[in-house]
Structures are given as structure tokens and as C-alpha cells.
Short mmCIF file of C-alpha atoms and ligand atoms in Angstrom, two decimals:
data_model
loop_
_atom_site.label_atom_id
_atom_site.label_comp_id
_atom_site.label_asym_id
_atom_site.label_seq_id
_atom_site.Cartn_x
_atom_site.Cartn_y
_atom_site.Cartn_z
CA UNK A 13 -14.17 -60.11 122.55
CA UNK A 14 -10.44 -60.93 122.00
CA UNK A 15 -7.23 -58.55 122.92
CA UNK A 16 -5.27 -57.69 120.57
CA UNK A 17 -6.82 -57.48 116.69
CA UNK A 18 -5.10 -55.66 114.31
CA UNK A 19 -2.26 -53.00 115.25
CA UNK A 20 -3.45 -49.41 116.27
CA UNK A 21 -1.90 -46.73 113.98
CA UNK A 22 -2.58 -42.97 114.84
CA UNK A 23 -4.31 -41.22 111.68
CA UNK A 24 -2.75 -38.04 111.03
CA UNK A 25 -5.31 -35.96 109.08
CA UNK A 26 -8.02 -37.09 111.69
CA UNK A 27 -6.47 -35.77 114.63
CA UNK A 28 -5.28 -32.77 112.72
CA UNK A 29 -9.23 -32.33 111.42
CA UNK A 30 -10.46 -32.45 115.02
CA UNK A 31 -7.66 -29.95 115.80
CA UNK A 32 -8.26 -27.71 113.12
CA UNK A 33 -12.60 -27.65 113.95
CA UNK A 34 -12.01 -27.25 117.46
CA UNK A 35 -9.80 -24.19 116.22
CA UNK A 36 -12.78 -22.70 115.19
CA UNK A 37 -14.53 -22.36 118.46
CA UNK A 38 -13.21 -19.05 120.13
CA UNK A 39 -11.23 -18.58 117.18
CA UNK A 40 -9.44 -15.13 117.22
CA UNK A 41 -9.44 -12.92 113.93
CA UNK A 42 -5.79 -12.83 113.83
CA UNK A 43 -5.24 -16.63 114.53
CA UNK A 44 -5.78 -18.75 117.98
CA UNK A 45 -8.24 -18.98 120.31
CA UNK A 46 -9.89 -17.25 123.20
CA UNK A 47 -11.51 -19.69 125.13
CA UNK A 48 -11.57 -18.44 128.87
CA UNK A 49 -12.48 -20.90 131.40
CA UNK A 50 -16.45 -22.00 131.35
CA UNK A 51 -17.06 -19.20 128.82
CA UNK A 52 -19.19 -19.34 126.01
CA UNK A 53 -16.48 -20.50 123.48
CA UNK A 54 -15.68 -22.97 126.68
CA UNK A 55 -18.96 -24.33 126.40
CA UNK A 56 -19.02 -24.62 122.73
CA UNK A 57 -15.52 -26.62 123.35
CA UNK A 58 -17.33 -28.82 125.87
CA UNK A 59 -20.45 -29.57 123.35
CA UNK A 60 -18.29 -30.95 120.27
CA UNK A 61 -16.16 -32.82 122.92
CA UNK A 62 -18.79 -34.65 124.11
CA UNK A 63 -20.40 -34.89 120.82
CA UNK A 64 -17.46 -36.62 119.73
CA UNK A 65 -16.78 -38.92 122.21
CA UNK A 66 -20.28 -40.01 121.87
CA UNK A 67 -19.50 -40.78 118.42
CA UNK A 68 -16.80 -43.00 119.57
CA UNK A 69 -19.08 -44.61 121.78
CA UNK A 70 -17.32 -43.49 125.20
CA UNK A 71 -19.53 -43.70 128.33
CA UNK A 72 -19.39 -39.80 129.02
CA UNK A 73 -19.16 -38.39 132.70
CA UNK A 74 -19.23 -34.99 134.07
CA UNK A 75 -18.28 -33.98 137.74
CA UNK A 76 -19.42 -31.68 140.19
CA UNK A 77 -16.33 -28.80 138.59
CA UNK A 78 -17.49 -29.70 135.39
CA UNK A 79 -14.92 -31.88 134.56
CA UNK A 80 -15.03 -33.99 131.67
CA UNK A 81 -14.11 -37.70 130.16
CA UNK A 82 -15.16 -40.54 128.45
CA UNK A 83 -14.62 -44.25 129.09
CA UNK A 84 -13.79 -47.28 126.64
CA UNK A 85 -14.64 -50.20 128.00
CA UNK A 86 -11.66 -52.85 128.42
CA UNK A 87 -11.83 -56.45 128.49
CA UNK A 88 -11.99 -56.30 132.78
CA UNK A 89 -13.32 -53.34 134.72
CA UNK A 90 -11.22 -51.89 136.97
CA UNK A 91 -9.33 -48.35 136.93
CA UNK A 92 -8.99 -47.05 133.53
CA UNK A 93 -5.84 -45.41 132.02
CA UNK A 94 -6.47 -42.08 131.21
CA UNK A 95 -5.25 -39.70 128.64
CA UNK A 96 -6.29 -36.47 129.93
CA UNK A 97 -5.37 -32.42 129.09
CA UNK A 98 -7.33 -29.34 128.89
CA UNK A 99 -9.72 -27.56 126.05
CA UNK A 100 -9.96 -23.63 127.81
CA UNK A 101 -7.11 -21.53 126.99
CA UNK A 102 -5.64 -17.97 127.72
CA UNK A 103 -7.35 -14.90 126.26
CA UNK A 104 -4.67 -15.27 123.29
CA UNK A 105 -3.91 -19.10 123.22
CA UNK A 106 -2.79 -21.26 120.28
CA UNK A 107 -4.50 -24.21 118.75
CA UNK A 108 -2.82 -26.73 120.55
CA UNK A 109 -2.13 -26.03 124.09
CA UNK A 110 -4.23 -28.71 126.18
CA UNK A 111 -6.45 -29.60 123.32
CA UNK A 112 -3.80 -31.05 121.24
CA UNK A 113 -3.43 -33.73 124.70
CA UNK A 114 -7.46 -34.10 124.75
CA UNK A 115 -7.85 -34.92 120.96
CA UNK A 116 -4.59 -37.48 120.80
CA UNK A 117 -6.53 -39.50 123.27
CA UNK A 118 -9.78 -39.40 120.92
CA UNK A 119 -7.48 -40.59 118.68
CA UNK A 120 -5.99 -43.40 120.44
CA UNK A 121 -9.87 -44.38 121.21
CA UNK A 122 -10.56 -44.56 117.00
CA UNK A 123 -7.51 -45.79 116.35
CA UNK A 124 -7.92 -48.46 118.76
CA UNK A 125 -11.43 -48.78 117.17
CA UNK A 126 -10.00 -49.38 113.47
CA UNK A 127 -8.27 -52.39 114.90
CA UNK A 128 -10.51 -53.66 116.18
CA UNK A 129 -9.11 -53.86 119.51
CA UNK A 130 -10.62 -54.00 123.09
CA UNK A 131 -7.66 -53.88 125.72
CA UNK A 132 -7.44 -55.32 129.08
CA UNK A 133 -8.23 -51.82 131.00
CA UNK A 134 -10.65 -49.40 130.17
CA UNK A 135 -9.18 -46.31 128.48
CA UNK A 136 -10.64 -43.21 129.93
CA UNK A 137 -10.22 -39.67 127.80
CA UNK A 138 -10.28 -36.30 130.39
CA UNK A 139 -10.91 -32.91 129.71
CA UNK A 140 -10.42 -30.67 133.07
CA UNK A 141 -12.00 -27.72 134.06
CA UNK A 142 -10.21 -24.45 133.94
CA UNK A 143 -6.48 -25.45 133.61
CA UNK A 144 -5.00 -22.18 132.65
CA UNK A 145 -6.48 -20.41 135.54
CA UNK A 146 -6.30 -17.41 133.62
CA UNK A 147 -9.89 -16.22 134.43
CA UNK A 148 -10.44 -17.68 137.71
CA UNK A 149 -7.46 -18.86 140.06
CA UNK A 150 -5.44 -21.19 140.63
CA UNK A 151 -4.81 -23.17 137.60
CA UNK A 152 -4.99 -26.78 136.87
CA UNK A 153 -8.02 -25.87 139.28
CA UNK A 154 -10.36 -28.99 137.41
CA UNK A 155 -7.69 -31.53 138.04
CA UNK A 156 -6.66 -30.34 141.27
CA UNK A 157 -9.91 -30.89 143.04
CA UNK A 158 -10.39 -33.71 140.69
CA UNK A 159 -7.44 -35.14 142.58
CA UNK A 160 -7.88 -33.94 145.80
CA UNK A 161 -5.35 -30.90 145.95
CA UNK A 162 -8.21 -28.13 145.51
CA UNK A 163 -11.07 -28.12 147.71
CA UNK A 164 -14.47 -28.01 145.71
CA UNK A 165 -16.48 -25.76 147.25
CA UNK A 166 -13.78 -23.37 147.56
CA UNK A 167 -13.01 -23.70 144.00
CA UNK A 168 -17.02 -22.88 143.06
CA UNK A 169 -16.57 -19.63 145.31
CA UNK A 170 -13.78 -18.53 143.46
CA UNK A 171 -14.57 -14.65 141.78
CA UNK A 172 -12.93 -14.09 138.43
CA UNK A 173 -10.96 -11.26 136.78
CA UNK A 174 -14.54 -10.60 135.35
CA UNK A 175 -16.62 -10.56 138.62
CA UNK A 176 -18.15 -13.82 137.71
CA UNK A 177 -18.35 -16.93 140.78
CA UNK A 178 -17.24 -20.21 139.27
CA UNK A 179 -19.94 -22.17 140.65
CA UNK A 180 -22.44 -19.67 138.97
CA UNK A 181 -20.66 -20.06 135.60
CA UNK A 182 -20.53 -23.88 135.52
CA UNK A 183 -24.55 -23.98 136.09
CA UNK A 184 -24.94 -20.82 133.16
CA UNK A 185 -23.40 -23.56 130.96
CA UNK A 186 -25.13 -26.13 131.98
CA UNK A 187 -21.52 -28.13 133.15
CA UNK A 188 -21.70 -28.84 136.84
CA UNK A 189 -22.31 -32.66 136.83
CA UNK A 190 -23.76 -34.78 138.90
CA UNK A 191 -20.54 -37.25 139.47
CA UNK A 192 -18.82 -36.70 142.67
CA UNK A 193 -15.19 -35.41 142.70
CA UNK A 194 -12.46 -37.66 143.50
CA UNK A 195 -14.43 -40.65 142.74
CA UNK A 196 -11.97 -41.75 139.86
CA UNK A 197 -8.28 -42.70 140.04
CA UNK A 198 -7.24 -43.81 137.05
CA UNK A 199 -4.50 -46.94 136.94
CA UNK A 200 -2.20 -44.77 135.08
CA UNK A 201 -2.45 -40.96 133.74
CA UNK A 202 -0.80 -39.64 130.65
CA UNK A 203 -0.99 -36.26 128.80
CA UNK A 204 0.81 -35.25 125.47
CA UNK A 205 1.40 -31.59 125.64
CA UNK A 206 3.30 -29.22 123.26
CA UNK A 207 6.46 -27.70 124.98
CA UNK A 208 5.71 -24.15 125.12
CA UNK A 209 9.16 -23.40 125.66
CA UNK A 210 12.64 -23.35 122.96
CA UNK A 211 13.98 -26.73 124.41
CA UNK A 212 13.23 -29.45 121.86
CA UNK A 213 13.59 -26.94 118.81
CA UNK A 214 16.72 -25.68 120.10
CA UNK A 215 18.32 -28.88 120.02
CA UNK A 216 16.72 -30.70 117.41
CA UNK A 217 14.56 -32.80 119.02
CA UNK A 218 11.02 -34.36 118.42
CA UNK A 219 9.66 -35.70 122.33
CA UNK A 220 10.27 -34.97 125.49
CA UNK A 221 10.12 -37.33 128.00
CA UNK A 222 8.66 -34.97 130.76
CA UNK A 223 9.88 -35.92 134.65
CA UNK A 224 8.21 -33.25 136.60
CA UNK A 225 7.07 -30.10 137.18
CA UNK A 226 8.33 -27.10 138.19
CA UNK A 227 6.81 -25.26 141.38
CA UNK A 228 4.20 -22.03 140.65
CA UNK A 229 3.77 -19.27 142.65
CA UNK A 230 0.88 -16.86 142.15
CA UNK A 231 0.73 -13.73 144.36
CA UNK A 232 -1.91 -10.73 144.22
CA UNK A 233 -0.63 -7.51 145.39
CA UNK A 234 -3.05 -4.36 146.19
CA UNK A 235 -1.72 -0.85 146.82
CA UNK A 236 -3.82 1.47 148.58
CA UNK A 237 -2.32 5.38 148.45
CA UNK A 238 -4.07 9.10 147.49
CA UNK A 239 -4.85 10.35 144.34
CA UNK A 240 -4.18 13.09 144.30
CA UNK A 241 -3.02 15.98 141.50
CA UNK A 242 -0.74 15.33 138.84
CA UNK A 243 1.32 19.01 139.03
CA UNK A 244 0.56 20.09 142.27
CA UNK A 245 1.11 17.75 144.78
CA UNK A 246 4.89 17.87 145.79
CA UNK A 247 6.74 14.61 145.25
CA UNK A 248 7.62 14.08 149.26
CA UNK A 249 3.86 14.52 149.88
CA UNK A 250 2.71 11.78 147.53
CA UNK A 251 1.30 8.51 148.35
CA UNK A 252 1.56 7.04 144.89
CA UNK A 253 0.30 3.53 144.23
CA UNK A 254 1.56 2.98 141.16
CA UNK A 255 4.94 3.83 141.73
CA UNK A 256 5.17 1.30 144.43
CA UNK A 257 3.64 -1.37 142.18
CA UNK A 258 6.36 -0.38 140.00
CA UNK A 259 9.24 -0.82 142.15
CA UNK A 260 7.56 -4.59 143.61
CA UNK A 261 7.92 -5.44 139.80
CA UNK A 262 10.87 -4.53 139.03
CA UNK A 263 11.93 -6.58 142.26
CA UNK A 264 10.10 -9.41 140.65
CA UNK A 265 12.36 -8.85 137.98
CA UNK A 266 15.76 -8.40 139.78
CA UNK A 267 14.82 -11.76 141.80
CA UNK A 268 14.76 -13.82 138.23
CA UNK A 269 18.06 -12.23 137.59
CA UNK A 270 19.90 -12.75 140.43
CA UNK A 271 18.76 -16.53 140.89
CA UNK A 272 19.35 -17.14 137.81
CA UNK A 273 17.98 -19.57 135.77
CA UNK A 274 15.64 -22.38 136.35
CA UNK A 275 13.76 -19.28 138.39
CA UNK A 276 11.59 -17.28 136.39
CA UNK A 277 9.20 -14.16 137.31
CA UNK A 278 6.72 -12.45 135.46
CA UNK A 279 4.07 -9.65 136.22
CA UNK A 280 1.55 -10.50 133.72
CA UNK A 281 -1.17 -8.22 135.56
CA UNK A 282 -0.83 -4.46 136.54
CA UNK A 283 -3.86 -1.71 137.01
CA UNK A 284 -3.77 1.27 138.40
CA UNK A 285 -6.63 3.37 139.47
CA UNK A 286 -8.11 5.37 138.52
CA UNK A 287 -6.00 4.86 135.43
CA UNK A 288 -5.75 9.01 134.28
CA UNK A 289 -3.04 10.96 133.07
CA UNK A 290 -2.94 13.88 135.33
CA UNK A 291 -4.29 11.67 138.58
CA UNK A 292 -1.42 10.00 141.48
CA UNK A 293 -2.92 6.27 141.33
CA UNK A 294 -4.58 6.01 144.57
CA UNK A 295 -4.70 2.30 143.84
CA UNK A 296 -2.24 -0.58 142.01
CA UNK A 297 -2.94 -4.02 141.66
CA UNK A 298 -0.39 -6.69 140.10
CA UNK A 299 -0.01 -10.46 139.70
CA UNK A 300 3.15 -12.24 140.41
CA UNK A 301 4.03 -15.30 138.84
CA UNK A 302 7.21 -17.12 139.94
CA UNK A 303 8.56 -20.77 140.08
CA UNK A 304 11.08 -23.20 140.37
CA UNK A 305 11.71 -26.52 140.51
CA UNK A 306 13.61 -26.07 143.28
CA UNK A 307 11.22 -25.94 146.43
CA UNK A 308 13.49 -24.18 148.99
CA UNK A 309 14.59 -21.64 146.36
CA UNK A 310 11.19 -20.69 145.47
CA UNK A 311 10.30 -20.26 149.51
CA UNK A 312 12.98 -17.83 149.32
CA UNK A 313 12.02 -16.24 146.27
CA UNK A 314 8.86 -15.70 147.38
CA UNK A 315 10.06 -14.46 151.25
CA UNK A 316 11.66 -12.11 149.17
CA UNK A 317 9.37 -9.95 146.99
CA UNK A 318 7.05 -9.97 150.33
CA UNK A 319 9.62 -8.50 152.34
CA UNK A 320 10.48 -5.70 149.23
CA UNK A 321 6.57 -5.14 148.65
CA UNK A 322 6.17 -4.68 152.54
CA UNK A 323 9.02 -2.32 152.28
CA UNK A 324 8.24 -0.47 148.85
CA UNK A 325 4.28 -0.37 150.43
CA UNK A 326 5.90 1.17 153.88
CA UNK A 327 8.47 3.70 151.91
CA UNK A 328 5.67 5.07 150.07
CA UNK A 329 3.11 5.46 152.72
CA UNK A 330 0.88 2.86 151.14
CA UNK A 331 -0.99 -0.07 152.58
CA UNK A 332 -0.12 -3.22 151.25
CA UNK A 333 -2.57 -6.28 150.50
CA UNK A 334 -1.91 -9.15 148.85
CA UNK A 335 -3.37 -12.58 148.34
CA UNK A 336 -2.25 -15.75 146.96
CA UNK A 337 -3.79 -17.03 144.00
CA UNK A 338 -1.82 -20.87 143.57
CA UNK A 339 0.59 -22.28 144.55
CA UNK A 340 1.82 -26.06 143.77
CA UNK A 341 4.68 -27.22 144.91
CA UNK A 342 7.85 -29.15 142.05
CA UNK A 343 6.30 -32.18 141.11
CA UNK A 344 8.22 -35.66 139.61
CA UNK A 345 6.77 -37.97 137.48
CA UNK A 346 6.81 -41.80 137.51
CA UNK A 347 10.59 -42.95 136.50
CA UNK A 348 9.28 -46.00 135.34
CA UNK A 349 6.71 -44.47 133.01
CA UNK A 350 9.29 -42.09 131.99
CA UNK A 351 11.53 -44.26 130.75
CA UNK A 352 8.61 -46.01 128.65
CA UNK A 353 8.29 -42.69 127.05
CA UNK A 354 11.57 -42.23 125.98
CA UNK A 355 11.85 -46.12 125.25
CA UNK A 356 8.94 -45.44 122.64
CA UNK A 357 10.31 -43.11 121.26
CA UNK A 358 13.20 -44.53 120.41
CA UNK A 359 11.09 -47.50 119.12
CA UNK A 360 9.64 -44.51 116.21
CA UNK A 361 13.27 -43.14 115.54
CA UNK A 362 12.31 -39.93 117.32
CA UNK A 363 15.37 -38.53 118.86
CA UNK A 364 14.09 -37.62 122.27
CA UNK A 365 15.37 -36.39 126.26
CA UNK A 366 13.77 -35.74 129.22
CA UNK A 367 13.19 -32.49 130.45
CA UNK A 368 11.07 -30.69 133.67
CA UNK A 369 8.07 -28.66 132.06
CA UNK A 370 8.35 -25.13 132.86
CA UNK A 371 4.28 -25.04 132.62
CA UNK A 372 1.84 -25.70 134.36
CA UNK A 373 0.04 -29.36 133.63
CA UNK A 374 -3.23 -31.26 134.66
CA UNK A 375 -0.68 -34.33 135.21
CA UNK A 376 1.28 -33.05 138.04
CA UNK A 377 -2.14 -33.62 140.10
CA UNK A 378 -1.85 -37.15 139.66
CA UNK A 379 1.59 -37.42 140.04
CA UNK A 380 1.10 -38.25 143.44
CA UNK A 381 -1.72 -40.41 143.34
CA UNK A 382 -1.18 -42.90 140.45
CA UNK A 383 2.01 -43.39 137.93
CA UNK A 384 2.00 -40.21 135.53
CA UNK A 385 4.15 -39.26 132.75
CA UNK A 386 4.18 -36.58 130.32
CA UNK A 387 5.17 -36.17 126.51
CA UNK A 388 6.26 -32.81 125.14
CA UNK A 389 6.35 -32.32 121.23
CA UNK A 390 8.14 -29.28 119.69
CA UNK A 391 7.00 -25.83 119.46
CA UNK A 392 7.89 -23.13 116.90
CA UNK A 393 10.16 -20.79 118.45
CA UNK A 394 9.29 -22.05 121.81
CA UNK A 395 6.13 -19.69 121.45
CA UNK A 396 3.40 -20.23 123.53
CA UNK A 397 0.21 -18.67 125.58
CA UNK A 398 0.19 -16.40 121.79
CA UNK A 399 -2.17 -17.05 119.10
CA UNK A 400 1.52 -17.71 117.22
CA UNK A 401 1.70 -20.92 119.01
CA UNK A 402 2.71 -23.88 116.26
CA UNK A 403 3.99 -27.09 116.59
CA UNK A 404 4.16 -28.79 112.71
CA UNK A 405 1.72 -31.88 112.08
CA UNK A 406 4.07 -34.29 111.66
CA UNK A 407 5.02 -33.70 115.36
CA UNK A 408 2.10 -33.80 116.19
CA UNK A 409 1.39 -36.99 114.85
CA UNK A 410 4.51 -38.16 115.86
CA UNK A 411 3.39 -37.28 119.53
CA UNK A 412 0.19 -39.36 119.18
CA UNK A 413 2.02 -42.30 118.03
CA UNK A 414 4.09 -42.28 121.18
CA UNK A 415 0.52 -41.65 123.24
CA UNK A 416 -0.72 -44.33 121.80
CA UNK A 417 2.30 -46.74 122.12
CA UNK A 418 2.65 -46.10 125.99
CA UNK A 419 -0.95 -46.40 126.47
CA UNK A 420 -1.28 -49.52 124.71
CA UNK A 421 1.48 -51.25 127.21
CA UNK A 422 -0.67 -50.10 130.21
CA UNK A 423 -4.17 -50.47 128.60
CA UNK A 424 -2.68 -54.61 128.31
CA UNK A 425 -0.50 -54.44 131.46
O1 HGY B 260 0.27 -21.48 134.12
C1 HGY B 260 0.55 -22.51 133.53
O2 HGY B 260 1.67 -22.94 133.52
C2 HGY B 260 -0.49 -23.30 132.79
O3 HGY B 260 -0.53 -22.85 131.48
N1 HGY B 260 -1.78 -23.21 133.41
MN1 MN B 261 -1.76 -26.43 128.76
MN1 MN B 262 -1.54 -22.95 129.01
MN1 MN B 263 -0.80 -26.54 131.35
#
């Protein structure tokens, strides 16, 4: 069958129909979705993806971390490109956050399909296990081993904020494939992605042409003190967790503000036990996020809320563990593929720039293996990881279109 046939075109109210359906799996009563990492709603995710890109006639794969995608076949065989995001979210994520980059490259398969077209590469469509990381870390954890950055069987020993092993929850739903890991690089990898942040909004923009990502840092701290009694124990006697845990935040904190931006630091994670009233904690645990795109700076950010938690630990006679949960160094993305992003967007009158992603992203673990770009659309506010996430459908639509343009160069290149 011939190349080119008649010319792609994105169709708006079937990508935002997928959008809106896969909406309703782990749909939240107040809006968004909860769809933790290979839980049920996870699962149900994973079924209607598949079902669909059976529909679209993909040859479907699943690997041994349960990652997902489906192949068009091109003209030639050969390494595919791939359009590839994420379909878990947060416990309160927004509609489009990973999917929104999983269903614009269904689309670019049917609207490929309407034309009539079979390109020179195959186009491969990826969903990736556990990106948000949220339940069981690190993040882009699917990706990362997909790529060779993670190590698999570490990843299937991982334990979850709910007690569960990874491994154990990939065979409840029935998604640890057969396909080996790392046996696909693709010829070119890109993912549309909404923002998350205030950039594009701020300043009036519709794409971003995405050159990297910034490094993440993910530590686990563990305080170990004495409970002890709430109005009796004398305040030079105590051994209190939780005030330690407080102080190693607030350092968190005072690191953002005196680096200043790009750094950023947030302790999404604090318990203390045993969690009473009238009961000195006799145990804290918090998470540290903090990153950069600046390597060196986030080496010393990270030097330095060890050396205040060792110290805040010490000065309050507690013992101090902690544990890493990610880390991924600043990632940059193909210049050359870059520029075709911003070059296509200018080709759709979309007033675009290019911008580092403050996220997280499947892409920056094939960044170093194959030519990878990114494209950011709008969102509302710069709201994300909050079932308030929006990004309006025309961007949406408009970020397809520029999918689908950039793919279409490399699907014929
Ligand atoms: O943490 C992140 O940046 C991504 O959402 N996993
Ligand atoms: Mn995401
Ligand atoms: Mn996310
Ligand atoms: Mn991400």
C-alpha cells in the first residue's frame, strides 16, 4: 500500500470522547480521578486501552512491568516512533495528566486511519507503568526500566504506601506480560503532556516546546524518639519525633527559599506515631521532594537537608533513618526535535516557546537513548496533581495537531 493518501487531521470530539470515558474510570465524586498505580481503577484504565487499540487494529504488547503499547504497521519494519505517556494518576489527579499524551497518539493512529495512510515507520502508542510513583516509588518507574534506568526486579520488590509488592499487584491484575523489558527502542519518542505549571497561561501561550527535564529528588526520613506523656514529661527530657520532623521540613522549606527559584521543595508526606493528642510522637516519617535543573545545585540541596536532619535527629535525641525513594538526574531533549516542535507550531499559528518541565515525564527516559521531545499545552491556573486540573479542548486539540504533525515527519523520515 502507498504513503501518503489523504492528509491526517486530528478529530476533536473523538479524542475529547476517549478523554471524557476514560474520565470515568476512578472518577472522583467531586471531579478527577484516583487511579493509583496497578489498582483496580488502573486496571480498568488498562482494559479500555487495550480494548481500544484493538479497535484500531494495533498489534498490542505487554512487558514484564506491565507496560503497555500498540503498534501500526508502516510501510518497512524497523523501530517504530512512539507516542507514549501514562494512564495512573495521583490519589486526586485531573483528567488529563498522562492520559491526555496516551489518547493523542490513539488519535494520530485513527486519524492516520481516515486517510488512509500507511507511513514509512511503524507508529507505536505506549502506556507506562506507574509514572506518578505516587503509590510505589520512584516514578516514571514503567519507563525507566522500560529504558534501562530502573532495574526490574528491583522495581517488582518495591512495597507501597499501602503494604502491597509491585510484582504481586501486576499479577492480581493480570498485567505482568510476557515481553521482555528493554527489548524496544523506538526510532523516535514523543509525548504531549499538559503543563501542570502557570507558564503558558501566564504569558499567553498555546505549546511548549519542552527541552528537558528538571532533576527529582525523593528522600524518606524516619524519626525514632519516646512517647511519652503529653503534660508530664518536662520539655528538656523529651525525645519528640515529631518536632524534629518539623524542623527537617521547615529546612526543606528555607532551602527553596534561599536558592531561589528554579529549586523547589515540598513535604508532601508527614505521619507521626502514634498520631494522639496527649502522646510525644515516638515516631515521624516525611517525604522530601526537591529538584532542579541544575545538577550541582541539587547535590547541594540535597547535602543540605541531610546534614540539618542529621543535626535536628542528633539535637533531639532521635535516631535518624532515611531512604531514597528516586532520584533522576536534569535531562535535555533532542534540539533537533525541539525545534520541529516549535516549527509546527508555528506552521498552526500557535504562538509557542520552549520551556524545561518542572514534572516529572516518561520521555526523559528516552532522552538518552533515542531523539525525544516533548509538547506542553496550557493548563488552567497552572493547576495540577488536583482533581481541578483543566486545560480547554481547543488546546487540547490544538496539542494533537502538533503530535500528529511532528510524528508524521518522522513516521516518513
Ligand atoms: O513527580 C512527577 O513529577 C510526575 O508527576 N511523576
Ligand atoms: Mn504526567
Ligand atoms: Mn503527574
Ligand atoms: Mn509526569
Amino acid at each position: 500500500m502507498s504513503g501518503p493518501a489523504g492528509t491526517p487531521a486530528i478529530d476533536g470530539a473523538r479524542l475529547l470522547g476517549r478523554i471524557r470515558r476514560l474520565g470515568t474510570v476512578g472518577a472522583l465524586p467531586g471531579g478527577g480521578v484516583c487511579r493509583l498505580a496497578l489498582g483496580d481503577a488502573d486496571r480498568a484504565g488498562r482494559d479500555l486501552l487495550v480494548r481500544w487499540m484493538e479497535e484500531l487494529g494495533l498489534a498490542v504488547s505487554v512487558d514484564a512491568i506491565g507496560n503497555i503499547w500498540g503498534i501500526r504497521a508502516g510501510r518497512e519494519d524497523g523501530p517504530p516512533v512512539m507516542l507514549g505517556s501514562h494512564i495512573d494518576s495521583v490519589a486526586t489527579g485531573g483528567l488529563y495528566d498522562g492520559a491526555l499524551g496516551v489518547l493523542a497518539g490513539l488519535e494520530v493512529c485513527a486519524a492516520l486511519d481516515d486517510a488512509g495512510r500507511v507511513t514509512r515507520r511503524p507508529l507505536a502508542v505506549a502506556a507506562f507503568t506507574n509514572e506518578e510513583g505516587a503509590r510505589f516509588a520512584p516514578d516514571m518507574m514503567g519507563s525507566g526500566v522500560h529504558q534501562g534506568a530502573l532495574d526490574l526486579e528491583e522495581m517488582l520488590a518495591v512495597v507501597g504506601i499501602d503494604g502491597a509488592v509491585l510484582g504481586a499487584e501486576l499479577d492480581r491484575i493480570g498485567y505482568r506480560g510476557a515481553v521482555p523489558v528493554r527489548s524496544l527502542t523506538p526510532a523516535a519518542f514523543l509525548e504531549l503532556h499538559v503543563e501542570q505549571g502557570p507558564v503558558l497561561e501566564r504569558e499567553g501561550l498555546r505549546i511548549g516546546a519542552v527541552t528537558g527535564v528538571q532533576g527529582i529528588s525523593w528522600t524518606e526520613f524516619t524519626l525514632h524518639g519516646q512517647s511519652n506523656h503529653a503534660g508530664t514529661t518536662p520539655m528538656a527530657m523529651r525525645r519528640d519525633a515529631g518536632c524534629a520532623a518539623a524542623r527537617i521540613a521547615l529546612e526543606a522549606r528555607a532551602i527553596a527559599d534561599d536558592l531561589g527559584p528554579p529549586q523547589v521543595a515540598t513535604v508532601g508526606v508527614t505521619e507521626l506515631s502514634p498520631g494522639l493528642v496527649n502522646v510525644v510522637p515516638e515516631r515521624a516519617k516525611l517525604t522530601v521532594d526537591l529538584r532542579n535543573t541544575d545538577d550541582a545545585v541539587l547535590k547541594a540541596a540535597e547535602a543540605r537537608l541531610m546534614a540539618a536532619a542529621e543535626a535536628h535527629a542528633a539535637a533531639e535525641g532521635c535516631r535518624l533513618e532515611s531512604r531514597r525513594l528516586a532520584r533522576f538526574a536534569p535531562v535535555e531533549f533532542d534540539a533537533a526535535l525541539v525545534a520541529r516542535v516549535e516549527a509546527a507550531a508555528a506552521a498552526r499559528g500557535l504562538p509557542a516557546r520552549r520551556m524545561p518541565s518542572g514534572a516529572g515525564h516518561d520521555a526523559q527516559m528516552f532522552a538518552p537513548n533515542c531523539p525525544t521531545a516533548m509538547i506542553f499545552v496550557p493548563s488552567a491556573g497552572g493547576i495540577s496533581h488536583n482533581i481541578a486540573e483543566h486545560t480547554g479542548a481547543d488546546d487540547l486539540v490544538a496539542g494533537a495537531g502538533v503530535l500528529l504533525d511532528v510524528a508524521l515527519e518522522l513516521l516518513e523520515a
